[in-house]
Coordinates of C-alpha atoms and ligand atoms in Angstrom, one line a residue:
M1190 CA 0.1 -0.3 0.2
S1191 CA 1.5 3.6 -0.8
A1192 CA 1.2 6.5 1.9
H1193 CA -2.5 7.5 3.0
T1194 CA -3.9 10.8 2.0
E1195 CA -6.8 12.9 3.5
S1196 CA -8.9 15.6 3.4
D1197 CA -12.4 17.0 5.0
V1198 CA -14.3 15.4 2.8
L1199 CA -13.9 12.8 0.0
V1200 CA -16.8 12.0 -2.3
I1201 CA -16.8 9.5 -4.8
G1202 CA -17.9 9.3 -7.7
S1203 CA -18.6 13.1 -10.3
G1204 CA -21.5 13.2 -11.5
I1205 CA -23.7 16.0 -11.3
A1206 CA -24.5 14.9 -7.0
G1207 CA -21.8 14.8 -6.7
L1208 CA -20.4 17.7 -8.5
A1209 CA -23.4 18.9 -6.1
A1210 CA -21.6 17.9 -2.6
A1211 CA -18.5 18.6 -3.4
L1212 CA -19.2 22.8 -4.3
A1213 CA -21.2 22.4 -1.5
A1214 CA -19.2 21.0 0.9
A1215 CA -16.1 24.0 -0.1
R1216 CA -18.4 26.5 -0.1
E1217 CA -18.4 25.7 4.1
G1218 CA -14.5 26.3 3.7
A1219 CA -14.3 22.1 3.6
D1220 CA -10.7 21.0 2.1
V1221 CA -12.1 18.3 -0.4
T1222 CA -11.3 15.3 -2.6
V1223 CA -13.6 14.4 -5.2
A1224 CA -12.0 10.6 -6.1
T1225 CA -13.9 8.9 -9.3
K1226 CA -13.4 6.1 -11.7
A1227 CA -15.2 8.1 -14.9
T1228 CA -13.0 9.4 -17.0
R1229 CA -13.9 13.0 -18.4
P1230 CA -16.6 13.9 -19.5
E1231 CA -18.0 11.6 -20.9
G1232 CA -17.4 8.6 -17.6
S1233 CA -19.8 9.5 -15.8
A1234 CA -24.1 9.0 -15.9
S1235 CA -25.0 12.8 -15.8
W1236 CA -22.6 13.3 -18.7
W1237 CA -25.6 11.0 -21.0
A1238 CA -28.4 12.2 -19.7
Q1239 CA -30.6 14.0 -22.4
G1240 CA -34.6 15.2 -21.4
G1241 CA -33.1 17.5 -18.7
I1242 CA -34.0 18.6 -15.6
A1243 CA -37.2 19.4 -14.3
V1244 CA -38.4 22.4 -12.1
A1245 CA -41.0 23.2 -10.0
R1246 CA -42.2 26.7 -12.4
D1247 CA -44.9 28.4 -9.8
D1248 CA -46.3 25.1 -9.2
P1249 CA -45.2 23.1 -6.8
E1250 CA -47.8 21.7 -5.5
Q1251 CA -48.5 19.9 -9.1
F1252 CA -45.4 18.8 -9.5
K1253 CA -45.2 17.1 -6.6
R1254 CA -47.9 15.1 -7.3
D1255 CA -47.0 14.1 -10.6
V1256 CA -44.3 12.5 -8.8
L1257 CA -46.4 10.8 -6.8
A1258 CA -48.8 9.4 -9.4
A1259 CA -45.6 8.2 -11.4
S1260 CA -44.4 6.5 -8.3
D1261 CA -48.0 4.5 -8.5
G1262 CA -48.3 6.6 -4.7
T1263 CA -45.4 4.5 -3.5
A1264 CA -43.0 8.2 -3.4
D1265 CA -42.4 9.5 0.6
P1266 CA -44.2 12.7 0.2
D1267 CA -41.4 14.6 2.8
A1268 CA -38.6 13.6 -0.1
V1269 CA -41.3 14.9 -2.3
D1270 CA -41.9 18.1 -0.7
V1271 CA -38.0 18.1 -0.6
L1272 CA -36.7 18.1 -3.7
V1273 CA -40.0 20.2 -5.7
E1274 CA -39.3 23.0 -3.2
N1275 CA -35.8 23.4 -3.6
A1276 CA -35.7 22.9 -7.4
N1277 CA -36.1 26.2 -8.1
D1278 CA -33.1 27.7 -7.0
A1279 CA -30.9 25.3 -7.0
V1280 CA -30.8 25.2 -10.1
E1281 CA -30.9 29.1 -10.0
D1282 CA -28.0 29.4 -8.2
V1283 CA -26.1 26.6 -9.9
L1284 CA -26.5 25.8 -13.2
L1285 CA -28.1 29.6 -14.1
E1286 CA -26.5 31.3 -11.8
T1287 CA -22.7 30.0 -10.7
L1288 CA -22.5 27.9 -14.3
D1289 CA -24.8 29.7 -17.1
V1290 CA -26.4 26.8 -18.3
A1291 CA -27.9 28.1 -21.8
F1292 CA -30.8 26.1 -21.5
D1293 CA -32.4 26.2 -24.9
E1294 CA -35.3 28.9 -25.0
A1295 CA -38.4 29.7 -26.7
Q1296 CA -40.7 33.0 -26.8
G1297 CA -38.4 35.4 -24.2
D1298 CA -38.7 32.6 -21.6
F1299 CA -36.7 29.2 -21.3
D1300 CA -38.4 26.1 -23.9
F1301 CA -39.8 24.4 -21.0
G1302 CA -40.8 20.6 -22.4
R1303 CA -43.0 18.1 -20.8
E1304 CA -42.2 13.7 -20.7
A1305 CA -44.8 11.2 -19.5
A1306 CA -46.7 11.5 -16.6
H1307 CA -46.1 15.3 -16.3
S1308 CA -49.1 17.4 -16.1
A1309 CA -46.8 21.0 -17.2
D1310 CA -44.2 21.6 -19.0
R1311 CA -41.6 21.6 -17.0
I1312 CA -38.1 20.5 -18.0
L1313 CA -35.2 22.7 -18.5
H1314 CA -32.8 20.9 -21.4
V1315 CA -30.2 22.0 -23.8
D1316 CA -31.6 19.9 -27.8
A1317 CA -31.6 16.0 -25.8
S1318 CA -28.0 16.0 -24.7
T1319 CA -28.6 18.4 -21.3
G1320 CA -26.6 16.3 -19.6
K1321 CA -23.4 17.4 -21.0
H1322 CA -24.0 20.7 -20.8
V1323 CA -24.7 20.3 -17.0
H1324 CA -22.1 17.8 -16.4
V1325 CA -18.7 19.5 -18.4
P1326 CA -18.5 23.3 -16.9
F1327 CA -19.3 21.6 -13.8
L1328 CA -16.1 20.2 -13.4
N1329 CA -14.4 22.8 -15.5
Y1330 CA -15.3 24.5 -12.5
L1331 CA -15.0 22.7 -9.8
D1332 CA -11.2 22.7 -11.6
D1333 CA -10.5 26.2 -10.3
H1334 CA -12.0 26.1 -7.4
D1335 CA -10.0 26.6 -4.0
G1336 CA -10.2 23.8 -1.7
V1337 CA -11.3 20.7 -4.2
R1338 CA -9.0 18.4 -6.2
I1339 CA -11.0 15.6 -9.0
R1340 CA -9.1 12.5 -8.9
D1341 CA -10.2 11.2 -12.3
D1342 CA -9.4 7.4 -13.4
T1343 CA -9.5 6.8 -9.1
A1344 CA -11.8 3.8 -7.8
A1345 CA -12.9 3.7 -4.6
L1346 CA -12.4 -0.3 -3.3
E1347 CA -12.7 -0.7 0.5
L1348 CA -14.8 1.9 2.3
I1349 CA -12.5 2.4 6.0
R1350 CA -14.7 1.9 8.7
H1351 CA -13.9 2.4 12.9
E1352 CA -16.6 2.3 15.7
G1353 CA -19.3 2.9 13.5
R1354 CA -18.5 5.9 12.0
A1355 CA -17.3 6.5 8.1
H1356 CA -13.2 6.8 8.1
G1357 CA -12.6 7.4 4.6
A1358 CA -11.8 4.9 2.0
V1359 CA -9.3 2.5 0.0
L1360 CA -8.9 4.1 -3.4
E1361 CA -7.1 2.5 -6.6
S1362 CA -5.1 4.2 -8.4
D1363 CA -3.4 3.5 -11.5
G1364 CA -3.2 0.1 -9.7
E1365 CA -1.7 0.9 -6.9
F1366 CA -3.4 1.6 -3.1
A1367 CA -3.7 3.8 -0.8
P1368 CA -6.0 4.5 1.9
H1369 CA -7.7 8.2 1.9
F1370 CA -9.0 9.2 5.6
A1371 CA -11.6 11.7 5.5
G1372 CA -13.8 12.8 8.3
S1373 CA -16.9 13.0 5.6
V1374 CA -17.0 10.5 3.2
V1375 CA -19.7 10.9 0.4
L1376 CA -21.2 8.1 -1.7
A1377 CA -22.1 9.3 -5.5
T1378 CA -21.3 6.4 -7.0
G1379 CA -23.7 5.8 -9.6
G1380 CA -25.8 2.6 -11.1
I1381 CA -25.9 -0.3 -12.1
G1382 CA -26.1 -0.5 -16.1
D1383 CA -23.1 -3.4 -15.4
L1384 CA -25.8 -5.5 -14.4
Y1385 CA -27.8 -6.6 -17.1
P1386 CA -26.8 -7.0 -20.7
R1387 CA -28.7 -3.8 -21.7
S1388 CA -28.3 -0.7 -20.3
T1389 CA -27.9 3.4 -20.6
N1390 CA -25.5 3.7 -18.3
P1391 CA -22.1 4.4 -19.0
A1392 CA -19.4 1.6 -18.7
G1393 CA -18.5 1.2 -14.9
S1394 CA -21.3 1.3 -13.2
T1395 CA -22.0 -1.5 -11.0
G1396 CA -23.1 -0.3 -7.8
D1397 CA -20.1 -0.4 -6.1
G1398 CA -21.7 2.6 -3.5
I1399 CA -24.5 0.7 -2.7
A1400 CA -21.9 -2.1 -2.5
M1401 CA -19.7 -0.9 -0.4
A1402 CA -21.8 0.8 2.3
A1403 CA -24.0 -2.4 2.4
L1404 CA -21.0 -4.6 3.3
A1405 CA -20.4 -1.7 5.8
G1406 CA -23.7 -2.5 7.8
A1407 CA -25.7 1.0 6.1
E1408 CA -29.2 0.0 5.4
V1409 CA -29.4 -0.3 2.0
T1410 CA -33.6 -0.1 0.3
D1411 CA -36.1 -0.3 -2.4
M1412 CA -33.7 -2.4 -4.3
E1413 CA -36.1 -4.0 -6.8
Y1414 CA -37.6 -1.3 -8.1
V1415 CA -35.3 -1.1 -11.5
Q1416 CA -36.5 1.2 -13.7
F1417 CA -36.1 0.3 -17.3
H1418 CA -36.5 2.7 -20.1
P1419 CA -38.9 1.7 -22.7
T1420 CA -36.7 3.4 -26.6
V1421 CA -33.8 2.6 -26.2
C1422 CA -31.7 2.1 -29.5
V1423 CA -29.5 -1.0 -29.8
A1424 CA -29.1 -0.9 -33.9
N1425 CA -25.4 -1.7 -34.2
D1426 CA -25.5 -3.6 -30.4
S1427 CA -24.6 -0.5 -29.2
P1428 CA -27.2 1.0 -27.3
F1429 CA -28.3 4.9 -27.0
L1430 CA -31.5 6.6 -25.8
V1431 CA -33.9 7.9 -27.4
S1432 CA -35.6 10.9 -25.4
E1433 CA -39.0 10.7 -23.9
A1434 CA -39.2 14.0 -24.9
V1435 CA -39.0 13.3 -28.4
R1436 CA -42.1 11.2 -26.8
G1437 CA -43.3 14.3 -25.3
E1438 CA -43.2 15.9 -28.2
G1439 CA -45.9 14.0 -30.5
A1440 CA -43.4 10.3 -31.3
V1441 CA -45.5 7.3 -31.0
L1442 CA -45.6 3.5 -30.8
R1443 CA -45.9 1.4 -33.8
N1444 CA -45.4 -2.6 -33.8
G1445 CA -43.9 -5.0 -36.2
E1446 CA -47.2 -4.8 -37.7
G1447 CA -47.3 -1.3 -37.9
E1448 CA -50.2 -0.6 -35.5
R1449 CA -49.6 2.1 -32.8
F1450 CA -50.7 -0.1 -29.4
M1451 CA -50.0 2.5 -26.5
P1452 CA -53.6 3.9 -26.4
D1453 CA -54.3 0.1 -25.5
Y1454 CA -52.5 0.1 -22.5
H1455 CA -52.9 3.1 -21.1
E1456 CA -55.1 6.2 -20.9
D1457 CA -52.4 8.4 -21.6
A1458 CA -50.1 6.6 -24.3
E1459 CA -47.3 7.5 -24.9
L1460 CA -46.9 10.1 -22.4
A1461 CA -47.7 6.8 -19.9
P1462 CA -45.5 6.2 -17.1
R1463 CA -42.6 4.8 -17.5
D1464 CA -42.4 1.6 -16.3
V1465 CA -46.0 1.0 -18.2
V1466 CA -44.8 2.0 -21.6
A1467 CA -41.6 -0.6 -21.2
R1468 CA -43.6 -3.3 -20.3
A1469 CA -45.9 -2.4 -23.5
V1470 CA -42.5 -2.7 -25.9
Q1471 CA -41.5 -5.5 -24.3
T1472 CA -44.7 -7.2 -25.1
E1473 CA -44.8 -6.5 -28.4
R1474 CA -42.0 -7.1 -29.2
D1475 CA -42.9 -10.8 -28.9
A1476 CA -45.7 -10.5 -30.4
T1477 CA -44.4 -8.6 -33.5
G1478 CA -41.3 -8.8 -33.3
E1479 CA -40.2 -5.4 -33.6
V1480 CA -41.7 -1.3 -31.8
L1481 CA -40.1 1.1 -34.0
L1482 CA -40.8 5.2 -33.0
D1483 CA -42.6 6.8 -35.4
V1484 CA -41.7 10.6 -35.1
R1485 CA -43.2 11.8 -38.7
P1486 CA -45.5 13.3 -36.3
L1487 CA -43.2 16.1 -35.2
D1488 CA -40.2 17.8 -37.2
F1489 CA -37.8 15.5 -36.0
A1490 CA -34.7 16.8 -37.2
G1491 CA -36.2 20.3 -36.5
A1492 CA -36.0 19.6 -31.8
F1493 CA -33.5 16.8 -32.5
P1494 CA -30.5 17.2 -34.2
D1495 CA -28.0 15.0 -31.9
L1496 CA -30.9 12.3 -32.1
V1497 CA -30.7 12.5 -35.7
E1498 CA -26.9 12.6 -35.8
K1499 CA -27.2 9.7 -33.1
C1500 CA -29.2 7.5 -35.4
E1501 CA -27.2 8.2 -38.7
D1502 CA -24.3 7.5 -37.3
H1503 CA -25.5 3.7 -35.9
G1504 CA -27.5 3.8 -39.5
V1505 CA -30.7 3.7 -38.4
D1506 CA -33.2 5.7 -41.4
W1507 CA -35.3 7.6 -38.4
E1508 CA -37.4 8.8 -41.0
T1509 CA -38.7 4.9 -41.4
G1510 CA -39.3 4.2 -37.8
I1511 CA -35.4 3.9 -35.1
P1512 CA -36.5 0.0 -33.8
V1513 CA -36.4 0.6 -30.1
V1514 CA -36.2 -1.9 -26.8
P1515 CA -36.6 -1.5 -22.8
A1516 CA -33.1 -1.5 -21.7
E1517 CA -31.8 -1.1 -17.8
H1518 CA -31.8 3.0 -16.9
F1519 CA -32.5 3.8 -13.5
C1520 CA -31.9 2.4 -10.1
C1521 CA -34.8 4.1 -8.2
G1522 CA -33.6 2.6 -4.2
G1523 CA -30.7 2.2 -2.9
I1524 CA -28.7 3.2 0.3
D1525 CA -31.7 5.4 2.8
V1526 CA -30.6 8.5 3.0
D1527 CA -32.2 11.5 4.9
D1528 CA -33.5 14.7 3.9
R1529 CA -29.1 15.6 4.1
G1530 CA -28.7 12.9 2.1
R1531 CA -27.3 11.5 6.1
T1532 CA -27.3 7.1 5.7
S1533 CA -27.8 5.1 8.8
L1534 CA -23.7 5.2 9.5
D1535 CA -22.3 7.5 11.2
R1536 CA -20.1 10.2 9.1
L1537 CA -21.5 8.0 5.5
Y1538 CA -24.0 10.2 3.4
A1539 CA -25.2 9.1 0.3
V1540 CA -26.6 11.4 -3.0
G1541 CA -27.6 10.8 -6.6
E1542 CA -29.2 6.9 -8.1
C1543 CA -27.1 5.1 -5.8
S1544 CA -29.0 7.1 -2.8
R1545 CA -32.8 6.0 -2.3
T1546 CA -34.2 9.4 -0.5
G1547 CA -37.8 8.3 -1.1
V1548 CA -38.2 10.6 -4.1
H1549 CA -38.6 8.0 -6.5
G1550 CA -40.8 5.3 -4.7
A1551 CA -41.2 2.2 -6.7
N1552 CA -40.8 3.9 -10.4
R1553 CA -38.9 7.1 -10.4
L1554 CA -40.7 9.9 -13.2
A1555 CA -38.9 11.5 -16.1
S1556 CA -36.1 14.1 -15.7
T1557 CA -36.2 14.3 -11.7
S1558 CA -32.7 12.1 -11.1
L1559 CA -30.7 15.2 -11.9
L1560 CA -32.3 17.5 -10.0
E1561 CA -32.6 14.9 -6.9
G1562 CA -28.5 15.0 -7.1
L1563 CA -28.2 18.2 -7.2
V1564 CA -30.8 18.7 -4.4
W1565 CA -29.5 16.0 -2.7
G1566 CA -25.9 16.4 -3.2
L1567 CA -25.9 20.4 -2.0
R1568 CA -27.9 19.6 0.8
A1569 CA -25.0 16.5 1.6
G1570 CA -22.1 18.8 1.2
A1571 CA -22.5 21.2 4.0
D1572 CA -23.4 18.7 6.2
A1573 CA -20.5 16.5 5.5
A1574 CA -18.4 19.9 5.9
G1575 CA -16.7 20.8 9.7
T1576 CA -15.6 17.2 10.4
D1577 CA -11.3 16.6 10.3
A1578 CA -10.1 13.5 9.2
E1579 CA -9.1 11.0 11.9
V1580 CA -6.7 8.2 10.4
V1581 CA -7.7 4.9 11.8
E1582 CA -6.3 1.7 11.0
A1583 CA -7.6 0.4 7.7
P1584 CA -8.3 -2.9 5.5
E1585 CA -5.4 -4.2 4.1
L1586 CA -5.4 -5.1 0.2
L1587 CA -3.7 -7.9 -1.1
E1588 CA -0.8 -6.8 -4.6
R1589 CA -2.7 -6.7 -7.6
D1590 CA -2.0 -8.9 -10.0
P1591 CA -3.8 -8.1 -13.1
E1592 CA -4.4 -10.6 -15.4
L1593 CA -5.7 -13.6 -13.7
P1594 CA -8.5 -11.3 -11.3
D1595 CA -9.2 -9.3 -14.8
R1596 CA -10.1 -12.5 -16.8
F1597 CA -12.2 -14.2 -13.6
A1598 CA -14.1 -10.7 -13.8
A1599 CA -14.9 -11.3 -17.3
E1600 CA -16.1 -14.8 -17.6
K1601 CA -18.5 -14.4 -14.3
F1602 CA -19.8 -10.9 -15.4
R1603 CA -21.7 -12.2 -18.3
R1604 CA -23.1 -14.4 -16.4
L1605 CA -24.5 -12.4 -13.7
R1606 CA -25.2 -10.4 -16.8
R1607 CA -27.3 -13.4 -18.1
V1608 CA -28.6 -14.4 -14.8
M1609 CA -30.1 -10.5 -13.8
D1610 CA -31.5 -10.3 -18.0
E1611 CA -33.2 -14.1 -18.1
Y1612 CA -34.8 -13.7 -13.7
V1613 CA -34.5 -10.6 -12.2
G1614 CA -35.8 -8.2 -15.6
L1615 CA -38.5 -6.0 -16.5
E1616 CA -41.3 -9.3 -15.4
R1617 CA -40.2 -11.3 -13.2
D1618 CA -41.4 -14.6 -11.4
P1619 CA -41.3 -16.0 -7.8
E1620 CA -39.0 -19.2 -8.9
D1621 CA -37.2 -17.4 -10.9
L1622 CA -36.1 -14.5 -8.4
G1623 CA -35.5 -17.7 -6.0
R1624 CA -33.0 -18.9 -9.1
A1625 CA -31.0 -16.5 -9.3
M1626 CA -30.4 -15.6 -5.7
A1627 CA -28.9 -18.6 -5.8
V1628 CA -26.9 -18.7 -8.8
L1629 CA -25.7 -15.6 -7.5
R1630 CA -25.1 -16.6 -4.6
R1631 CA -22.8 -18.8 -6.0
L1632 CA -20.7 -16.8 -7.7
K1633 CA -20.7 -14.2 -4.7
G1634 CA -18.5 -16.7 -3.2
E1635 CA -16.3 -17.7 -5.3
V1636 CA -15.7 -13.6 -6.1
D1637 CA -15.1 -12.8 -1.8
A1638 CA -12.6 -16.0 -2.0
Y1639 CA -11.3 -14.0 -4.8
T1640 CA -10.4 -11.5 -3.0
R1641 CA -8.7 -12.9 -0.3
T1642 CA -6.2 -13.9 -2.4
R1643 CA -6.5 -10.5 -4.9
T1644 CA -6.7 -8.1 -5.8
S1645 CA -7.8 -5.3 -9.1
R1646 CA -10.8 -2.6 -9.8
S1647 CA -11.9 -5.5 -12.2
L1648 CA -12.6 -7.5 -9.6
Y1649 CA -13.8 -5.3 -6.5
E1650 CA -16.4 -4.1 -9.4
L1651 CA -17.2 -7.8 -9.9
R1652 CA -17.6 -7.7 -6.2
S1653 CA -20.1 -5.0 -5.8
A1654 CA -21.9 -5.9 -8.6
S1655 CA -22.3 -9.2 -7.4
V1656 CA -23.3 -7.3 -3.6
T1657 CA -26.2 -5.1 -5.6
A1658 CA -27.6 -8.1 -7.0
L1659 CA -27.9 -10.6 -4.5
L1660 CA -29.6 -6.7 -2.6
I1661 CA -32.1 -6.6 -5.5
A1662 CA -33.2 -10.4 -6.2
R1663 CA -33.5 -10.4 -2.6
Q1664 CA -36.2 -7.3 -2.0
A1665 CA -37.1 -8.6 -4.8
A1666 CA -38.5 -12.0 -3.6
A1667 CA -39.3 -10.8 0.0
N1668 CA -42.7 -8.3 -2.3
D1669 CA -44.6 -9.9 -3.8
E1670 CA -46.8 -6.7 -4.7
S1671 CA -46.6 -5.8 -8.7
V1672 CA -46.2 -1.9 -8.1
G1673 CA -44.4 0.2 -10.5
C1674 CA -40.8 -1.8 -11.7
H1675 CA -41.4 -4.5 -9.7
H1676 CA -43.6 -6.2 -11.9
L1677 CA -44.5 -9.9 -11.0
A1678 CA -44.9 -12.0 -13.7
E1679 CA -47.8 -14.4 -11.7
S1680 CA -49.6 -13.7 -8.7
P1681 CA -47.5 -14.8 -5.6
S1682 CA -46.4 -16.4 -3.9
T1683 CA -44.5 -18.5 -1.0
D1684 CA -41.2 -17.3 0.9
A1685 CA -38.7 -17.4 -2.8
E1686 CA -35.7 -17.8 -0.8
S1687 CA -36.6 -20.2 1.8
D1688 CA -37.9 -21.8 -1.2
A1689 CA -35.4 -21.6 -3.4
P1690 CA -35.5 -24.0 -6.6
E1691 CA -32.3 -25.3 -7.9
P1692 CA -30.6 -23.7 -10.4
R1693 CA -30.9 -24.3 -13.8
A1694 CA -28.2 -26.9 -15.5
D1695 CA -26.8 -23.5 -18.0
D1696 CA -26.4 -21.2 -14.9
Ligands
SIN814 C1 -35.0 10.3 -21.3 O1 -34.4 11.5 -21.7 O2 -35.7 9.8 -21.9 C2 -34.7 10.1 -20.1 C3 -34.5 11.1 -18.8 C4 -34.6 11.0 -17.6 O3 -34.1 9.1 -18.0 O4 -35.0 11.0 -16.8

């Protein structure tokens, strides 16, 4: 192990939530380190955000009703109050005044967009590439900010925990490990896309923060609510998101027989809650072979030039319809936090997608993830400042021996994704969840044994993925109510964990 480093606040992850936490802590005078696996700029999920960032405008109550309705009434109303009451100020302060983001305008005002399950136009956006227009200036601003140091391509492998408190993390950079001690740790590690074969997340979304927090004893809940985005184009094996904003502007979904089907599934048709649309797309694909997003009802080229470019780059003839499938998009559950991002472990915070604030319940409303990250990031960062780092005993990691663990990890990742896709996807069956748990428990056992003898980033990513996958499968099996993103194929159910069926031979 190399020599240790220290700061007042260690932020792990560099999406909008982590950067907001770093900004708020630095504004309080804290010395902040941001350690991020991401390489710039596209390594972070925030960079990929298309649709935009919702604000309350002059009606927070209406915004709140939409968030609650999209969640099927399962979101926590107090958490939603925090979101809607702080939305306008947080956006004004950070995105407009500090970063000067040039959101699209129309007729002398912002060009507020609309997406599924919103009852008003309230989404600020820059074309359909909002994420990069927020994320890049945010990184640049913090690069020049006193007291903030961003360490790219640096992974957190283990939390340092001592007497029930978080004291930092063991960081890996260029194959070297070193403890980093901090007064507080803010987890902002993003999502879980690498657990599924198709996802809108960037590579490396392996649930690291969720797994590290769970292994350190923090509460993790609502993990069964994995949101699949209904319109992901998979041409040439390289998936890209086709924003819900396109349906907001009038695009319709047609099945392989050319029929528009969404009105048969929900009164809001293409603008129904995301889980409803995703399942309908899958059902129609299974029945008719394909689903196309028909963009002829709108001026697609005029409204979404960046998506036109993407289609052309991928060889998709958008004028005859964009072929779409559902793909993993967002983890609505995560590390349980309060209204300031505090977890159940002292001096450990979580913000953004790896956290569970209660805002999303069983299904997230479109364009609320950047907002949640911003609001909770600011609150957590301000709260996390003010405690000095303390040097305590850190976990010893074994020297790196990259080749073997990297090969082992690649092979086991394939198995993990197959299990998650087959058994813990859009639609779940209690018996399949039992199968998934059996396979994942075995996999985690193999990974644990391996980490006792070797260390590499890929091995720790696999460990994070297997812990997180097991949490999803276990919490899905324990929930016998079909709601939001957790949809049971059959009426439930006996206790799937205690009555786990044998895995199939090819598992
Ligand atoms: C999209 O642009 O469709 C994604 C927006 C979101 O997930 O909030």
